[in-house]
mmCIF file of C-alpha atoms in Angstrom:
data_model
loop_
_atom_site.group_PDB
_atom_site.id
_atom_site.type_symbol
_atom_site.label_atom_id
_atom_site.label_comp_id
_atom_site.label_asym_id
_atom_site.label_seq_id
_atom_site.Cartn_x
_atom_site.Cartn_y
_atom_site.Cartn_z
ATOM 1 C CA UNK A 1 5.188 19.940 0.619
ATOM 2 C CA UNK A 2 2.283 19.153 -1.828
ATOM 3 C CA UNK A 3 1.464 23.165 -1.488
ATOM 4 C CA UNK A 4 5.242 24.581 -2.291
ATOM 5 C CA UNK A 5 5.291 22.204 -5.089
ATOM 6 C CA UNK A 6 1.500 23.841 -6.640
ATOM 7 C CA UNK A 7 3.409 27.384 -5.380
ATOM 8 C CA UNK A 8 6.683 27.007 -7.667
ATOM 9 C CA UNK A 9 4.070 25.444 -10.389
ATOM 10 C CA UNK A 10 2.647 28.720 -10.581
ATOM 11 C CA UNK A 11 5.468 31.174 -9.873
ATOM 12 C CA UNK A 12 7.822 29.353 -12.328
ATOM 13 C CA UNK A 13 5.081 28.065 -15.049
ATOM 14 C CA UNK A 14 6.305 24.264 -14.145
ATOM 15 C CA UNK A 15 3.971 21.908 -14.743
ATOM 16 C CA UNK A 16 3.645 19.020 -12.026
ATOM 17 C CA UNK A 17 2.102 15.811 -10.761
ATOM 18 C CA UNK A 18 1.754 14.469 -6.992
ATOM 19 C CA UNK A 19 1.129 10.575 -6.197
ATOM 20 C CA UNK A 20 -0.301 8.823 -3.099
ATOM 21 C CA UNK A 21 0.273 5.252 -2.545
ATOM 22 C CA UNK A 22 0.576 3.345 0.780
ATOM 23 C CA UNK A 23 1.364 -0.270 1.781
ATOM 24 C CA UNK A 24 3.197 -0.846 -1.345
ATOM 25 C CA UNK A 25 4.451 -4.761 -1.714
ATOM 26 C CA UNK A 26 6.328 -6.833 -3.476
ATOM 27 C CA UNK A 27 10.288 -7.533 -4.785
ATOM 28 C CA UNK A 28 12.573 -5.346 -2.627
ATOM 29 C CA UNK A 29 10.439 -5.266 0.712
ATOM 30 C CA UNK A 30 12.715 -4.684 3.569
ATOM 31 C CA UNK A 31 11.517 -5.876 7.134
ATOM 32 C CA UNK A 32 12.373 -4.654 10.713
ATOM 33 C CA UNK A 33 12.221 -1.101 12.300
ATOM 34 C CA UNK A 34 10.969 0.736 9.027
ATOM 35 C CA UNK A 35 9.789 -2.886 6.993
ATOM 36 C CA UNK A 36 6.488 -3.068 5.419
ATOM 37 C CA UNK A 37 3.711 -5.537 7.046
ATOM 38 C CA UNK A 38 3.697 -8.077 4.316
ATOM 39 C CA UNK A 39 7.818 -8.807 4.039
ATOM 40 C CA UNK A 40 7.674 -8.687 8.624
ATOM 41 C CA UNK A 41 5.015 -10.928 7.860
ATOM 42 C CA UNK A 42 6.507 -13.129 5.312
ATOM 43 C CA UNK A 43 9.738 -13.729 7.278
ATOM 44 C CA UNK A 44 8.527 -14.418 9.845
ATOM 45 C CA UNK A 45 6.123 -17.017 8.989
ATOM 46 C CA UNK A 46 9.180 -18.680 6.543
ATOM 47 C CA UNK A 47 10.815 -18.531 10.048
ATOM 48 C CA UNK A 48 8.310 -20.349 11.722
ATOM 49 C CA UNK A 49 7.619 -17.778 14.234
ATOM 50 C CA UNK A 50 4.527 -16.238 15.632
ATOM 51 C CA UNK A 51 3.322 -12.945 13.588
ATOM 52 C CA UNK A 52 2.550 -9.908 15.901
ATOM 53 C CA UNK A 53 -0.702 -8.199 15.210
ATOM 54 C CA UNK A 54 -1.622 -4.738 17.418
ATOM 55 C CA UNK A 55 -5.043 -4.858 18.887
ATOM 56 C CA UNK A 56 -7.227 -4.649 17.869
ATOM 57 C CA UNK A 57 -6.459 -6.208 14.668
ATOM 58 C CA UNK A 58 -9.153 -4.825 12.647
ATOM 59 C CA UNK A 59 -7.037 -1.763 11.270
ATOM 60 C CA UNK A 60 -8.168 -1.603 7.474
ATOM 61 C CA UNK A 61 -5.012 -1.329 5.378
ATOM 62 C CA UNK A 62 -4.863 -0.918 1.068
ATOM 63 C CA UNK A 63 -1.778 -2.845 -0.023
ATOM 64 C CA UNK A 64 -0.665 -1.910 -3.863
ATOM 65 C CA UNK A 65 1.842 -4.390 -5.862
ATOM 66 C CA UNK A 66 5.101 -2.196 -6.928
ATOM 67 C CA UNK A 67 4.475 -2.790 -10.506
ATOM 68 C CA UNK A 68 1.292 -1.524 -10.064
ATOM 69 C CA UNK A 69 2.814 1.899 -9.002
ATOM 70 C CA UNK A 70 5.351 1.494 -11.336
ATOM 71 C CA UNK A 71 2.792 1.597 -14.084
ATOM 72 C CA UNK A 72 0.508 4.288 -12.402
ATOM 73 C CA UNK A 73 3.743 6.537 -11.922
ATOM 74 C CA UNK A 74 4.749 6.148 -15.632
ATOM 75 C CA UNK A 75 0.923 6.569 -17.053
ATOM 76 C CA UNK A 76 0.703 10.175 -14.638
ATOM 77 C CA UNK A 77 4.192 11.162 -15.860
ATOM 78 C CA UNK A 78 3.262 10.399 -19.635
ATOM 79 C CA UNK A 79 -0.604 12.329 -19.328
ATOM 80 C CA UNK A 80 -0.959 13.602 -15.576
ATOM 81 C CA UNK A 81 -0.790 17.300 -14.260
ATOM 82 C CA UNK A 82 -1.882 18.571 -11.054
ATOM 83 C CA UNK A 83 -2.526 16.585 -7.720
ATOM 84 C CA UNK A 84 -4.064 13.471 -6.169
ATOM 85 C CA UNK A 85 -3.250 11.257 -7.931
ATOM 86 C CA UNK A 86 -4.279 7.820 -6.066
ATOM 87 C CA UNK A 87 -2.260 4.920 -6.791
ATOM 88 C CA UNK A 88 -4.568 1.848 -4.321
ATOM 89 C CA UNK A 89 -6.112 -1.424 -4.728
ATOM 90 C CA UNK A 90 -10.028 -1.678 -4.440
ATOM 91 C CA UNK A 91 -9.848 -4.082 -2.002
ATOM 92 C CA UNK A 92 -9.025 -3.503 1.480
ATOM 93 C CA UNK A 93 -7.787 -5.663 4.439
ATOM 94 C CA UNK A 94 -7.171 -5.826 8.152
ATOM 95 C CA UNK A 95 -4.071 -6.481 9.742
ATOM 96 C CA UNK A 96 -5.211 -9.662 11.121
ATOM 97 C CA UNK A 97 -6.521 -10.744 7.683
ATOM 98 C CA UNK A 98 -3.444 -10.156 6.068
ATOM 99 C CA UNK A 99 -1.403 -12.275 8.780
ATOM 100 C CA UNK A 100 -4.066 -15.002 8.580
ATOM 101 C CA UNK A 101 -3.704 -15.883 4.738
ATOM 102 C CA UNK A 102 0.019 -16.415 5.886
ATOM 103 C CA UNK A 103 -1.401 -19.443 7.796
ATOM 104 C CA UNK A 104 0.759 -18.882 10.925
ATOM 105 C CA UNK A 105 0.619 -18.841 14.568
ATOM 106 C CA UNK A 106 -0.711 -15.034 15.484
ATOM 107 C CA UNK A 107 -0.090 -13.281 18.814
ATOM 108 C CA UNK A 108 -2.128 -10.395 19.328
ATOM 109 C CA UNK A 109 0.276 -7.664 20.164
ATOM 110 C CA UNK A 110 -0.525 -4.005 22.493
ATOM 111 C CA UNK A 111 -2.566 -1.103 20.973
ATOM 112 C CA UNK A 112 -0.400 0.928 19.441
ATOM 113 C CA UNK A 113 -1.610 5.135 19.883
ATOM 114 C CA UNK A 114 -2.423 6.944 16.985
ATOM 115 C CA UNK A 115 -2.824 4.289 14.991
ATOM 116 C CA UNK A 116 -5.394 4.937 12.236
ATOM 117 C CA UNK A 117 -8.199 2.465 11.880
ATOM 118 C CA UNK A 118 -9.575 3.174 8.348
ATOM 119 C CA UNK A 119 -8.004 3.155 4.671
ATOM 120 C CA UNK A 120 -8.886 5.497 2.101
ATOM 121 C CA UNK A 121 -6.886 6.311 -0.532
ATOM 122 C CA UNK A 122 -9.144 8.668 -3.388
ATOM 123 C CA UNK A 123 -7.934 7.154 -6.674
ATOM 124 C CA UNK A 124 -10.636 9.406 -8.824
ATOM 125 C CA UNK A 125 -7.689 10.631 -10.712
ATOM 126 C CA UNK A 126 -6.394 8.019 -11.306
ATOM 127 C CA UNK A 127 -9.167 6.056 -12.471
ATOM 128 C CA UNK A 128 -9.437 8.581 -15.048
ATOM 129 C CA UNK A 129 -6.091 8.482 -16.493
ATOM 130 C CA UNK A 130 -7.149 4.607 -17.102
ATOM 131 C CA UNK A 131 -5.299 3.063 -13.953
ATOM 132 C CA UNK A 132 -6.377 0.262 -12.042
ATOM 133 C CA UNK A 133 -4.355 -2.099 -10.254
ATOM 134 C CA UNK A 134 -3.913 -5.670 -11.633
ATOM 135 C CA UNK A 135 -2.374 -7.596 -8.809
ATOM 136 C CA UNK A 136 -3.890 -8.872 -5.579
ATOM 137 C CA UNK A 137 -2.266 -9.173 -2.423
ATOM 138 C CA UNK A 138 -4.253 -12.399 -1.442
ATOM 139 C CA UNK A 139 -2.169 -13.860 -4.400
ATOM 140 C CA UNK A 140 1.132 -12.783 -3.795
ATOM 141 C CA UNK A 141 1.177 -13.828 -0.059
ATOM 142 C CA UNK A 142 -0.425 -17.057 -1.575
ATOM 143 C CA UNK A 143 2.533 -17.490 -4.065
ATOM 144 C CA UNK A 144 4.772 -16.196 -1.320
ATOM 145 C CA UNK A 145 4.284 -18.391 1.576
ATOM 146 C CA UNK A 146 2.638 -21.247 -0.416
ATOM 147 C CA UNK A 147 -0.880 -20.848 1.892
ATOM 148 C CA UNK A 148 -3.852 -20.657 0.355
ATOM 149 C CA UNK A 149 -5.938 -19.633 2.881
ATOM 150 C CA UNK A 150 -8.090 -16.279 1.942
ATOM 151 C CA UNK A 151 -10.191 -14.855 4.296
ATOM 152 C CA UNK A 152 -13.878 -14.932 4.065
#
């Protein structure tokens, strides 16, 4: 898709911008079949219930607040042009972090196949547009699920 959209950019003279985030949280999750890890996570600890982690656990994972995006997509609309444009936090996390600063009972679920074990996200661009993100998971699954506990 990224490639028809740099083809009609330079058969029509359109000018363009593409964005990358993943593992975007915050207001408006949704959970179950297509949910994101931190509102699955959140219910279910509110619930009281176990939170299912797939082996091995140790699947690194950037998670981006949605105002963060919000900003980055509005700051690339207002000066960006081109591709790549990264929209990640610095920090990355394993699954079985995450579910561990929600302070609940963890069962370690199956492997799941094709699962990627790594998280990069290149936010060069936009770095250099003057992006960063300003919100931390650890804190919003603090404020949350009133647990405090970070990983080490």
């Amino acid at each position: 898709n990224t490639e028809l959209v740099s083809n009609y950019s330079d058969w029509y003279g359109l000018q363009y911008a593409t964005t990358y985030f993943y593992n975007v949280f915050g207001p408006g999750e949704r959970s179950g079949k297509y949910g994101t890890v931190i509102e699955i996570f959140r219910q279910n600890a509110a619930a009281g219930e176990a939170l299912t982690v797939n082996s091995p656990g140790t699947q690194q994972r950037i998670f981006t607040h949605v105002d963060d995006i919000v900003d980055g997509l509005i700051l690339v609309g207002e000066k960006g042009e081109g591709g790549e444009f990264g929209f990640g936090a610095e920090e990355s996390y394993s699954v079985l972090e995450i579910a561990r600063m929600f302070g609940s009972q963890i069962e370690m679920g199956p492997e799941v196949p094709g699962n990627r074990m790594g998280a990069k996200l290149d936010v060069t661009k936009s770095h250099a547009l003057g992006w960063r993100a300003q919100r931390r998971v650890s804190d919003y699954i603090e404020n949350v699920s009133g647990n405090s506990s970070r990983p080490g």
